[in-house]
Short mmCIF file of C-alpha atoms in Angstrom, two decimals:
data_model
loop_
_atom_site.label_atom_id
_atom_site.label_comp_id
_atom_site.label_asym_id
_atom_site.label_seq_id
_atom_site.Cartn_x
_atom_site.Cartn_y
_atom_site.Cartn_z
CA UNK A 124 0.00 0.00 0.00
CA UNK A 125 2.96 2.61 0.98
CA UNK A 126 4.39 1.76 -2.46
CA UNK A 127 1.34 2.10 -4.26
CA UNK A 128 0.56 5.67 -2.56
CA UNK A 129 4.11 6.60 -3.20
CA UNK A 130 4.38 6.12 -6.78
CA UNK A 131 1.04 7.73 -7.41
CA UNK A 132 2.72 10.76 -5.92
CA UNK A 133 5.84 10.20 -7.77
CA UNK A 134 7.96 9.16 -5.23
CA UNK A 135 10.77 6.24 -4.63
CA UNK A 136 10.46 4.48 -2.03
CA UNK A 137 13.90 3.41 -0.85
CA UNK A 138 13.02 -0.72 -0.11
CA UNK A 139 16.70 -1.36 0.36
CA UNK A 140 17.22 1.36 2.99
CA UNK A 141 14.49 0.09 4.81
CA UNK A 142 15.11 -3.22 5.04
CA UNK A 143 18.24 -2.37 6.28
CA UNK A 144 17.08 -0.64 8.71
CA UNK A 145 14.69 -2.92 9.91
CA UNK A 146 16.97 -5.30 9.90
CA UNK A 147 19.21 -3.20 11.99
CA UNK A 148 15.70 -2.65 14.77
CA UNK A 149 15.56 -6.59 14.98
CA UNK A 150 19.11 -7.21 15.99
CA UNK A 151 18.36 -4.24 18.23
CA UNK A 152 14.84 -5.48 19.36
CA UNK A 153 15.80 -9.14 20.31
CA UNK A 154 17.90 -7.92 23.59
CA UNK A 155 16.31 -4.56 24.20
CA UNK A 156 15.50 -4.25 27.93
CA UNK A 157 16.71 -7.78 28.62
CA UNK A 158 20.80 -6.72 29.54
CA UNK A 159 21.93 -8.80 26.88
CA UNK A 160 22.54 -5.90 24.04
CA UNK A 161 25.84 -5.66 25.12
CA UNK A 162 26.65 -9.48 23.69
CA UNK A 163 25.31 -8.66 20.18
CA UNK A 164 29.03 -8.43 19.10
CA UNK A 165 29.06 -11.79 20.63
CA UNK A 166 27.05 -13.51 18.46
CA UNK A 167 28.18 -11.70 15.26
CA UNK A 168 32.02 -13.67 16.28
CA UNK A 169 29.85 -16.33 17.48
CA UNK A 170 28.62 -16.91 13.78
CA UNK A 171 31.61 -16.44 11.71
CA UNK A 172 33.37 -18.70 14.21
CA UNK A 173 30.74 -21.81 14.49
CA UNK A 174 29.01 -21.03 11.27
CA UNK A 175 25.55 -21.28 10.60
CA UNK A 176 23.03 -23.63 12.23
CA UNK A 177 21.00 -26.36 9.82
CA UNK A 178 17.77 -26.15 10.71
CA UNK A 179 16.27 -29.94 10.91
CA UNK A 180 12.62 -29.08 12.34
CA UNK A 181 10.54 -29.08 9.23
CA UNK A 182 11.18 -33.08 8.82
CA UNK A 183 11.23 -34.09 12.75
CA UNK A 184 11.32 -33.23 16.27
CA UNK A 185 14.29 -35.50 17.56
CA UNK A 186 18.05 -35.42 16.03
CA UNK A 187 21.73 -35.52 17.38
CA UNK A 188 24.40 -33.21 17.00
CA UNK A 189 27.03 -31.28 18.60
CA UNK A 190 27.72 -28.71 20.60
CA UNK A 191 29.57 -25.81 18.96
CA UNK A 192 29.50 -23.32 21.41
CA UNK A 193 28.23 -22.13 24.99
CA UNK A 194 27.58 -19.31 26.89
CA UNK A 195 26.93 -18.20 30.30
CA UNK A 196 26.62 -14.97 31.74
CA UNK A 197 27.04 -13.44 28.25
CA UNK A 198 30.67 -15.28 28.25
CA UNK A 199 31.73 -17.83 25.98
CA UNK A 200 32.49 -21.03 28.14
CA UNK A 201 33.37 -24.72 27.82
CA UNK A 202 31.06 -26.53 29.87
CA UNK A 203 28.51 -25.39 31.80
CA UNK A 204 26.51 -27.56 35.14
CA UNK A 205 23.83 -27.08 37.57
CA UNK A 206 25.57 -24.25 39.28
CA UNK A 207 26.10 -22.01 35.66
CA UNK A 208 22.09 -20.51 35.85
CA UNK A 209 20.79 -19.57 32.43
CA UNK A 210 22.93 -21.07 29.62
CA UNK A 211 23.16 -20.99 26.21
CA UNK A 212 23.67 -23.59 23.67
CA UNK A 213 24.47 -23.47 19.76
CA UNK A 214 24.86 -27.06 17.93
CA UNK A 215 25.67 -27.66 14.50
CA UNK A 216 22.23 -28.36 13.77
CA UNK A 217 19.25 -28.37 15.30
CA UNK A 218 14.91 -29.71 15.01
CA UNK A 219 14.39 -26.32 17.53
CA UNK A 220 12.29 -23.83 15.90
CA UNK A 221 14.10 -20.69 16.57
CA UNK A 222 11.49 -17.70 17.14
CA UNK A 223 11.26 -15.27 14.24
CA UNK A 224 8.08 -13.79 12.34
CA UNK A 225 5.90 -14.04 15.15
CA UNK A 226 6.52 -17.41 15.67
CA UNK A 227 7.94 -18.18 19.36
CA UNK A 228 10.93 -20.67 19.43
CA UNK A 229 10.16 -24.45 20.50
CA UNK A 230 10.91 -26.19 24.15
CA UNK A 231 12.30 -29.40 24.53
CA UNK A 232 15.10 -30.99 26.24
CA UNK A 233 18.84 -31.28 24.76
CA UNK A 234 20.70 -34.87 27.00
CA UNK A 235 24.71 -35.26 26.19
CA UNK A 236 25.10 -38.72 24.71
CA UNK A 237 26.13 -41.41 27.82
CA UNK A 238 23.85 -39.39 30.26
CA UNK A 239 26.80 -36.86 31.27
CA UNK A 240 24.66 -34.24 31.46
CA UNK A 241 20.98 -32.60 30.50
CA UNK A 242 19.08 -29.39 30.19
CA UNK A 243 15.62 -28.16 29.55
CA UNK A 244 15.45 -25.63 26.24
CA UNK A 245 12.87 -23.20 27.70
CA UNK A 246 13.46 -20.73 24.84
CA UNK A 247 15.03 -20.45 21.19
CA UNK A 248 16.08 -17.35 19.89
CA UNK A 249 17.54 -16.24 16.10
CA UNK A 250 20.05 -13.02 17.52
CA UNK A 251 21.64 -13.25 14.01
CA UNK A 252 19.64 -15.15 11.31
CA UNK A 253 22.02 -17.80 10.94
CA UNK A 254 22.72 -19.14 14.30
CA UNK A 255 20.16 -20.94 16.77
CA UNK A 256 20.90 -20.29 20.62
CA UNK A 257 19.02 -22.52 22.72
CA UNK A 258 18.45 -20.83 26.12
CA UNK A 259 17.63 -22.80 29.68
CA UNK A 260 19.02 -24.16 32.77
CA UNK A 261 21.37 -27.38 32.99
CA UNK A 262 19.54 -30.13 34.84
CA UNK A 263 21.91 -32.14 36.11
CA UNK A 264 25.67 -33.30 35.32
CA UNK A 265 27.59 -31.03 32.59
CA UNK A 266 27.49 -30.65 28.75
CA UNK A 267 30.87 -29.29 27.07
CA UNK A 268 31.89 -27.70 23.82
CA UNK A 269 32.23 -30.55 21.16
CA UNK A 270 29.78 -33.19 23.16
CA UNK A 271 27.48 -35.21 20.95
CA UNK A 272 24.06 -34.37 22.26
CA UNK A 273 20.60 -35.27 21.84
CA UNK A 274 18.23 -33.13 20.82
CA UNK A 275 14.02 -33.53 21.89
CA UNK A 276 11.66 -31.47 20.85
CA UNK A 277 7.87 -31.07 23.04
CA UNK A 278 6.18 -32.35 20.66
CA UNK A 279 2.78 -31.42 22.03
CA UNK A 280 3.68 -27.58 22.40
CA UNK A 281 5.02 -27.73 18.66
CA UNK A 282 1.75 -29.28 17.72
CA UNK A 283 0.28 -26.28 19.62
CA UNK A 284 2.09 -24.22 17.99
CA UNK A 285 1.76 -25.70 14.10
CA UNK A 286 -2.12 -25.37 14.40
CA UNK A 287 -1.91 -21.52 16.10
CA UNK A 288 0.11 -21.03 12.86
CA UNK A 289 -2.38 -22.19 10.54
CA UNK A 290 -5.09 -21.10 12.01
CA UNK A 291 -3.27 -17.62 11.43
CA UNK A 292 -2.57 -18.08 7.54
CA UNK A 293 -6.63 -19.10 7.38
CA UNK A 294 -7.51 -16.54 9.20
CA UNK A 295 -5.42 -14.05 7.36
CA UNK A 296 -7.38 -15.17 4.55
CA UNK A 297 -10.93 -14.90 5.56
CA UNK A 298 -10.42 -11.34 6.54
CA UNK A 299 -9.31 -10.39 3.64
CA UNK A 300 -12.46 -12.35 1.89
CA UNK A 301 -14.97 -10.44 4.18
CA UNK A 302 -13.87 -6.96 4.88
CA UNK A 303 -11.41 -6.66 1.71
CA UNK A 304 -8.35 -6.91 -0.23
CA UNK A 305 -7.03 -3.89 2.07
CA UNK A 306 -6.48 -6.31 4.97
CA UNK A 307 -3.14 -6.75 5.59
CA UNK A 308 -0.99 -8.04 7.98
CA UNK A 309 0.65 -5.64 10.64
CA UNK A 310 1.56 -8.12 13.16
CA UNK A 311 1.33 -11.64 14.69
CA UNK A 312 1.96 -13.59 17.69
CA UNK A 313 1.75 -17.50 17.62
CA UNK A 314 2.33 -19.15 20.99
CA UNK A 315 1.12 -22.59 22.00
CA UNK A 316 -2.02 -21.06 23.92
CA UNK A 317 -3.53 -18.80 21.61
CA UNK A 318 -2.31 -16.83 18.06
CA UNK A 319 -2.64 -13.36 17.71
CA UNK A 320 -3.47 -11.15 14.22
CA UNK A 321 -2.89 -8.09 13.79
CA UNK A 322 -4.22 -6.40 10.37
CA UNK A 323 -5.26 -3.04 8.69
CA UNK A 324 -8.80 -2.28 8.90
CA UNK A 325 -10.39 1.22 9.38
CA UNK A 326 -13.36 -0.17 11.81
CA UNK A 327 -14.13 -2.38 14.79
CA UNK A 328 -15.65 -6.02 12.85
CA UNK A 329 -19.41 -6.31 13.43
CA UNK A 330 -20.82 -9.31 15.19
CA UNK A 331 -22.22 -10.58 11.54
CA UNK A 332 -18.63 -9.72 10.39
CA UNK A 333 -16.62 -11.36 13.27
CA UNK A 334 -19.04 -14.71 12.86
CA UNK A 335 -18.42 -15.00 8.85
CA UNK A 336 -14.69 -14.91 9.46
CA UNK A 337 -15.05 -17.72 11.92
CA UNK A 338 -17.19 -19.62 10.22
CA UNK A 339 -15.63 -19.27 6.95
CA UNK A 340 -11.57 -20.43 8.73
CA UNK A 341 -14.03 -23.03 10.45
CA UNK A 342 -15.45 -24.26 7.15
CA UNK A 343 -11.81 -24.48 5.86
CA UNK A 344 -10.22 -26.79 8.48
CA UNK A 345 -13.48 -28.87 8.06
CA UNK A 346 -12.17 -29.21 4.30
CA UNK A 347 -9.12 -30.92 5.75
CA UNK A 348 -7.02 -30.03 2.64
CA UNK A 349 -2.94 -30.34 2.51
CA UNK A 350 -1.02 -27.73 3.99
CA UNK A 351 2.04 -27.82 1.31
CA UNK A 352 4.93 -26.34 0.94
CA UNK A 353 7.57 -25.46 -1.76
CA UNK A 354 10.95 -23.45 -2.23
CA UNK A 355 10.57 -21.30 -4.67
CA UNK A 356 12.03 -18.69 -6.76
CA UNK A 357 10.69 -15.40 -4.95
CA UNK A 358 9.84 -13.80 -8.25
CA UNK A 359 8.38 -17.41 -9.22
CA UNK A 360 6.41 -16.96 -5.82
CA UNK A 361 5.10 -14.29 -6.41
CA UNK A 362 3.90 -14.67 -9.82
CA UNK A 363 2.03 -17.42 -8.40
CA UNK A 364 -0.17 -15.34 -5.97
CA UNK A 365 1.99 -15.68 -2.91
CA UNK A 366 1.59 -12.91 -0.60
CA UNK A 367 4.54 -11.06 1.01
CA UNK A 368 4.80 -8.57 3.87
CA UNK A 369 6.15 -5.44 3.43
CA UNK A 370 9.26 -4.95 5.78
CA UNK A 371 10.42 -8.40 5.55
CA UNK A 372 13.69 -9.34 3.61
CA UNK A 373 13.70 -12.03 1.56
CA UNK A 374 16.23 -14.25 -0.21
CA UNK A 375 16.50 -14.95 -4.18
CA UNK A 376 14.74 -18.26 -2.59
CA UNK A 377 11.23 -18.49 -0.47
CA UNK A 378 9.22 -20.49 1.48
CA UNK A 379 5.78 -20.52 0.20
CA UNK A 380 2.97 -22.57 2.44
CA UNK A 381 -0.40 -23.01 0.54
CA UNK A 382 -3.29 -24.46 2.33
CA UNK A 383 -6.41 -23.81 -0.17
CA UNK A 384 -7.04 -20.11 -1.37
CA UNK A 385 -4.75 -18.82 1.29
CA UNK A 386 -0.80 -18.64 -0.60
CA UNK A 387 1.84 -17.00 1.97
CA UNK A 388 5.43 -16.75 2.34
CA UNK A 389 6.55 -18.31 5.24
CA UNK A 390 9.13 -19.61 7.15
CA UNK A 391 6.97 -21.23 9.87
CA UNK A 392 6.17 -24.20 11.21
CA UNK A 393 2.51 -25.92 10.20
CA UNK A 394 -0.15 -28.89 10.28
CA UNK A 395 0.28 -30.96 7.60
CA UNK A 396 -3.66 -31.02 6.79
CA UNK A 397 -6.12 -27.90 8.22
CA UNK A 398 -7.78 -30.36 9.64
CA UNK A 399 -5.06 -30.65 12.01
CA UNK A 400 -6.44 -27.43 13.24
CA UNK A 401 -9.75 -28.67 14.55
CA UNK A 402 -11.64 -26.08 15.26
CA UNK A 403 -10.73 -22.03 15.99
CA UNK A 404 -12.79 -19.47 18.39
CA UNK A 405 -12.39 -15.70 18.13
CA UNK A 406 -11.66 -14.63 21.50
CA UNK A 407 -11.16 -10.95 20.88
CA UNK A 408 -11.27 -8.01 18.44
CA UNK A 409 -9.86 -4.58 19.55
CA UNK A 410 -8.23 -1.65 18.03
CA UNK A 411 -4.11 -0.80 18.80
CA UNK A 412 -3.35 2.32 16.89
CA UNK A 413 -5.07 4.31 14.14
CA UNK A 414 -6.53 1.42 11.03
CA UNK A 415 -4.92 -1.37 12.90
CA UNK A 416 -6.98 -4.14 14.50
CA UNK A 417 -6.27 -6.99 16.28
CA UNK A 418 -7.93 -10.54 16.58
CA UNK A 419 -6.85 -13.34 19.06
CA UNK A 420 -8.25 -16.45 18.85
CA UNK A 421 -7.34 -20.52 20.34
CA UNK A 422 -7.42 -23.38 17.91
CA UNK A 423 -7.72 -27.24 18.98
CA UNK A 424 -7.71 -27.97 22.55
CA UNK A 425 -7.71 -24.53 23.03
CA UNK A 426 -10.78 -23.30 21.51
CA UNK A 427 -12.80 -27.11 22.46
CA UNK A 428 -11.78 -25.41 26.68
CA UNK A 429 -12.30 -21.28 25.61
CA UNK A 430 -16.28 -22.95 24.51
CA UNK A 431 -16.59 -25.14 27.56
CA UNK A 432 -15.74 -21.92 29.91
CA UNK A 433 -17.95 -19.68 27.99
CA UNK A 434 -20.85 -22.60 28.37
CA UNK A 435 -19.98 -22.89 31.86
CA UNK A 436 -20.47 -19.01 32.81
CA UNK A 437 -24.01 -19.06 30.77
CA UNK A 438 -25.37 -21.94 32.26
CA UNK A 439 -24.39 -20.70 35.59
CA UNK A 440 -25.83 -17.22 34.37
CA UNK A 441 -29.11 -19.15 33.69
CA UNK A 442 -29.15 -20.54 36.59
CA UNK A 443 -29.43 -17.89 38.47
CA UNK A 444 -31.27 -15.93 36.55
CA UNK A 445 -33.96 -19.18 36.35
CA UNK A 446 -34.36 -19.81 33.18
CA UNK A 447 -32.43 -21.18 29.78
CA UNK A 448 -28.94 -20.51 29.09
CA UNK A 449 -30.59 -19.24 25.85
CA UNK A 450 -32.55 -17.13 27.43
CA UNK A 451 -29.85 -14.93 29.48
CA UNK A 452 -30.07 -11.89 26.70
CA UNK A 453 -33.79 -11.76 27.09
CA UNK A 454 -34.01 -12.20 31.05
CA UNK A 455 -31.05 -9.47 31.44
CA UNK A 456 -32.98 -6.90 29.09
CA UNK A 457 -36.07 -7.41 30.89
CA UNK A 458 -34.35 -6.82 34.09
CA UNK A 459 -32.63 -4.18 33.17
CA UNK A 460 -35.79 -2.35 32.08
CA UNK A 461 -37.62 -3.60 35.89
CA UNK A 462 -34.14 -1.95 37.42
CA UNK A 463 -35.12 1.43 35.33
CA UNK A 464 -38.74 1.34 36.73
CA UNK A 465 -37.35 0.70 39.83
CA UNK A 466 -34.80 3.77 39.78
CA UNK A 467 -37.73 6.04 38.72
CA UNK A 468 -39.94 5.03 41.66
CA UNK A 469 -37.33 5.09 44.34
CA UNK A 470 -36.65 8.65 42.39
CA UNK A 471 -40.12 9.29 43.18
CA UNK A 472 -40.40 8.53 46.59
CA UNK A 473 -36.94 10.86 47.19
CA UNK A 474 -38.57 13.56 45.84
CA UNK A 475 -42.25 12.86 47.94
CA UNK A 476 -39.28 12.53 51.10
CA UNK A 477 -37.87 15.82 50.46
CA UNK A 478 -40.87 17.52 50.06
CA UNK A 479 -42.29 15.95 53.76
CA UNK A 480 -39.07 16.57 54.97
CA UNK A 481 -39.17 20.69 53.55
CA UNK A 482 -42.51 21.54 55.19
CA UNK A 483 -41.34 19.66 58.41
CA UNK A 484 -37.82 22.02 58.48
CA UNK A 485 -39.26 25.47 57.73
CA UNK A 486 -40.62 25.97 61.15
CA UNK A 487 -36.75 25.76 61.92
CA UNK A 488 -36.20 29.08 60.16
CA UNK A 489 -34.46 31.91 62.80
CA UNK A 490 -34.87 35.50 62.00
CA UNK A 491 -31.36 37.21 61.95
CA UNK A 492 -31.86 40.78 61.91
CA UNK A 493 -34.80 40.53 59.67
CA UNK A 494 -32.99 37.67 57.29
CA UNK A 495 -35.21 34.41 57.56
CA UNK A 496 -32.26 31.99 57.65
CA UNK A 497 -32.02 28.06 57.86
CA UNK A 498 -29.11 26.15 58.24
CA UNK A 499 -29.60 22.60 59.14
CA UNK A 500 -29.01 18.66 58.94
CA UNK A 501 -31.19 17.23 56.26
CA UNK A 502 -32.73 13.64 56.06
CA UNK A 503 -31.36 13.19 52.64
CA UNK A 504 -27.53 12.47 51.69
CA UNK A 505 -28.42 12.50 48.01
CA UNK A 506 -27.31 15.62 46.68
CA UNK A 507 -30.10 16.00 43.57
CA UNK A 508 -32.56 15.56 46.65
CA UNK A 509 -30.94 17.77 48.70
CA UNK A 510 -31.44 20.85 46.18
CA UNK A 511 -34.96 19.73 45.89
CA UNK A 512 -35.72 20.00 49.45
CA UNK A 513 -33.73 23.31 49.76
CA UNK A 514 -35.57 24.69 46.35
CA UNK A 515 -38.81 24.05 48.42
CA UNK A 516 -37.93 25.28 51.81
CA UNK A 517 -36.68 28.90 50.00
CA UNK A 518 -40.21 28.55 48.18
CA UNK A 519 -42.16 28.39 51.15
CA UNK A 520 -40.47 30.80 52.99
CA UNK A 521 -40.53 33.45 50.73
CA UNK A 522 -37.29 35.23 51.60
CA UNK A 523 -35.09 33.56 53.13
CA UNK A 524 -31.08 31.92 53.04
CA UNK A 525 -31.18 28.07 53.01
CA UNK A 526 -28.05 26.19 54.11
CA UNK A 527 -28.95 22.12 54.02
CA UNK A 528 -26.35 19.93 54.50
CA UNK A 529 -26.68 15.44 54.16
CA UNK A 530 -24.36 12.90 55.86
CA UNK A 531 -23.88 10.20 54.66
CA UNK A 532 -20.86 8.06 56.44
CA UNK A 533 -18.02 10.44 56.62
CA UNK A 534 -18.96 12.29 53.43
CA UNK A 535 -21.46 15.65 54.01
CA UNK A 536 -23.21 17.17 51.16
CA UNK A 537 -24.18 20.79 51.10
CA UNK A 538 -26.66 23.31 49.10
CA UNK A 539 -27.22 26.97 49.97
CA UNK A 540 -30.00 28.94 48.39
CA UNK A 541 -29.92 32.43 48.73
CA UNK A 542 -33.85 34.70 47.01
CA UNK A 543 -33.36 37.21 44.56
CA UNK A 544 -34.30 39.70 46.69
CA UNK A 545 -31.41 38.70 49.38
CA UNK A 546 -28.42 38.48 46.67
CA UNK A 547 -27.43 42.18 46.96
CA UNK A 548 -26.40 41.68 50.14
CA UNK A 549 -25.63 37.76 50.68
CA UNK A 550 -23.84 35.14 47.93
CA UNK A 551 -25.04 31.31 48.21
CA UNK A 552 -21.23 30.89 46.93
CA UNK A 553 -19.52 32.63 49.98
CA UNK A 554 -21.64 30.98 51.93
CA UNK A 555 -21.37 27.35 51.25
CA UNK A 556 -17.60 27.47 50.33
CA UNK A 557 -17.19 29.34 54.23
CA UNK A 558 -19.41 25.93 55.55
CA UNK A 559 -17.30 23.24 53.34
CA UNK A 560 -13.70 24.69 54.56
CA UNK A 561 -14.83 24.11 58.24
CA UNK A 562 -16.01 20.44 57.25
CA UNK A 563 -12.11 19.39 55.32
CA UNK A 564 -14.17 20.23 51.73
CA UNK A 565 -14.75 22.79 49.21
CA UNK A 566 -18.04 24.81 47.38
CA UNK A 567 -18.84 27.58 45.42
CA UNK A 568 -21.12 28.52 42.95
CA UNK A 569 -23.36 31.23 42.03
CA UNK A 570 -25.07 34.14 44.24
CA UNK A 571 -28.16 31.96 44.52
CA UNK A 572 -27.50 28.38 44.28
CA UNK A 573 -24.30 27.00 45.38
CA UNK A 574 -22.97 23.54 46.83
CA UNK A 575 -19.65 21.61 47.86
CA UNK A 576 -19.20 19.02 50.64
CA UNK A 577 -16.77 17.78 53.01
CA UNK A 578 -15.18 14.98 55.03
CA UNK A 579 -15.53 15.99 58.61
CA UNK A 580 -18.87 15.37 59.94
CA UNK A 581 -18.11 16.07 63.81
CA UNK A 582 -17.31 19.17 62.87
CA UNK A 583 -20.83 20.11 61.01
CA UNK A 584 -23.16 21.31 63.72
CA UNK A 585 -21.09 23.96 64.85
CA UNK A 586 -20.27 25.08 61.00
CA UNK A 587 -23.98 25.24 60.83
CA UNK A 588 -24.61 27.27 64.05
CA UNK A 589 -21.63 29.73 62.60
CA UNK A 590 -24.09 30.09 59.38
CA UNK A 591 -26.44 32.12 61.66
CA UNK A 592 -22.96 34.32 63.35
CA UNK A 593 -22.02 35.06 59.69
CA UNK A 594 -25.49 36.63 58.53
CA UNK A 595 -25.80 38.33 61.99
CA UNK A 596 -22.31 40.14 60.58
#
């Protein structure tokens, strides 16, 4: 899309540079925050010393080989136990998927031949493309530069992993078959517990648009078709439909996975039918920045468990709303329009309250050199009702300053109401912001109306009894 707009403009876009300079981030990125920048150099040596590592994962999960090189504590060592912490390994080759486009790096265990020593792989990292570090802790005994080791892949969290995958490549696809050819790909996690998409789109997805693209990557693993791959020519590749991210370098060579309609380069690792896949569930749709969306979903295992908890919380739902799981949306709506009834009654009956409690307070009123003033506790905390009751008391009394304050726990509420006739001479404002400072709070507001509360309610009668000292000047 940036090319397309920049050509229509008459620009030249500068690929090159910016690969490079991605390239340059990625180094940058794998380290960042983790202390381990400072190796980078490291690993550059590392790889012109030990060479690159064969990758063996795409045809199995087990192999032997030795070890070329090991680290610990960001130094290069030549064995490493128990007592060495976090180690790193590199081996001439290697069935570990090391993490790169989005794809985390397989777990597994690595055993030196004889039983001399073991360690679980927790993580596998690319720092350089050509060299696979394989990061973890040394079980037991010790494993040495130049020791022929076994190598074990979990196969159940790369099986995880291979449907997550595919379920992102279908997935990918659908979205671009319902909302548009515009969908691209921005970003992508795929871990062994759920897979994460992230893709250019200028809205949230609808609910009809979030089901098609579920049903339609659903209706695709039913198909059970071949995932395949091939290495192709990258000009071949993309003659045949392939699609390629922009950002991403790639060789005179690619890897091209095709499962059905959906053609991508890739250098992950898949199921070798969709049907692998099972079944995927949408877990999630949000927005992270300005025409960028983001999906996560579970596949398998995953999404069979994500369905079982949803089921759980609706039946329970049901339950205790007595009636059919089904009919939770119906029961909720209809309470939620009892609960609005409800809030207008008990509205209601505040207002009937303030008015009994008005004509019960105005025989409270003290004449302060001719000022009819009231300052009081009221039976209401609520401050809408408050200003009703005050509004009612200044109306009955004709002429008159209202002060009205409501406890409720430690908090106080407080209205003043000065008449027309009285603002010349008094402010409502003054008034209540005077009462609140006493009480720990604040107020203000205009000559006749004013409110603010406070925080100090042992201190309120007497802040009310000063009302009167204030008027009486």
């Amino acid at each position: 899309l940036t090319r397309v707009v920049a050509e229509g403009r008459g620009w030249r876009l500068d690929e090159a540079g910016f690969e490079t300079a991605m390239n340059e981030q990625r180094n940058r990125g794998e380290f960042q925050g983790s202390g381990e920048a400072a190796i980078d150099a490291i690993y550059q040596t590392l790889a012109q010393k030990v060479g690159a590592t064969t990758f063996l994962g795409y045809e199995g999960l087990r192999a032997s080989s030795t070890i070329t090189a090991l680290l610990s504590q960001g130094q290069m060592v030549e064995a490493a136990s128990p007592e060495s912490g976090r180690v790193t390994v590199v081996v001439e080759a290697t069935p570990f998927y090391g993490e790169q486009g989005g794809q985390l790096g397989d777990a597994g265990w690595m055993r030196a031949a004889g039983g001399t020593g073991s360690m679980r792989v927790d993580e596998v990292k690319r720092p350089v493309p050509t060299v696979y570090v394989h990061n973890g802790v040394v079980t037991e005994g010790t494993l040495r530069v130049g020791a022929t080791v076994d190598l074990v892949v979990d196969d159940e969290r790369r099986d995880a992993i291979r449907r997550n995958h595919s379920g992102t490549h279908l997935l990918h696809g659908a979205l671009r078959e319902v909302l548009g050819d515009h969908v691209a790909q921005k970003g992508s996690l795929v871990a062994p517990d759920r897979l994460r998409f992230d893709f250019s789109h200028f809205a949230p997805l609808t609910p009809h648009e979030r089901q098609k693209v579920e049903d339609l990557v659903n209706a695709r693993i039913r198909a059970n078709v071949p995932a395949e791959t091939q290495v192709l020519a990258i000009s071949e590749a993309k003659k045949a439909g392939a699609i390629a991210f922009f950002g991403e370098k790639y060789g005179d060579t690619v890897r091209v996975v095709t499962m059905g309609d959906s053609k991508e380069f890739c250098g992950g690792t898949h199921v070798a039918r969709t049907g692998d896949i099972a079944f995927l569930k949408i877990t999630e749709e949000t927005g992270v920045a300005q025409g960028v969306r983001r999906i996560e979903a579970v596949t398998g295992t995953g999404a069979v468990a994500h369905v079982h908890r949803m089921e759980t919380e609706l039946n329970l739902a049901g339950e205790r709303l007595r009636g059919s799981p089904f009919d939770v949306a119906n029961k909720i709506e209809r309470l939620q329009g009892d609960l609005r009834e409800r809030d207008k009654e008990i509205e209601k009956l505040k207002r009937k309250l303030a008015s009994g409690a008005g004509r019960d307070m105005a025989a409270e009123a003290r004449d302060v050199q001719g000022v009819k003033v009231l300052a009081t506790r009221a039976d209401v905390a609520d401050p809408k009702a408050l200003r009703e009751v005050a509004d009612q008391l200044k109306d009955k009394l004709g002429s008159a300053i209202v002060v009205l304050a409501g406890v409720e726990g430690d908090k106080i509420a407080l209205v003043a109401m000065v008449t027309p006739d009285l603002i010349g001479r008094f402010s409502a404002g003054k008034i209540v912001a005077e009462v609140a400072k006493e009480l720990g709070g604040k107020g203000g507001g205009r000559p006749d109306m004013a409110q603010g509360g406070g925080s100090q309610p042992e201190h309120l009668d007497g802040a009310l009894e000063r009302v009167y000292e204030r008027i009486r000047g």
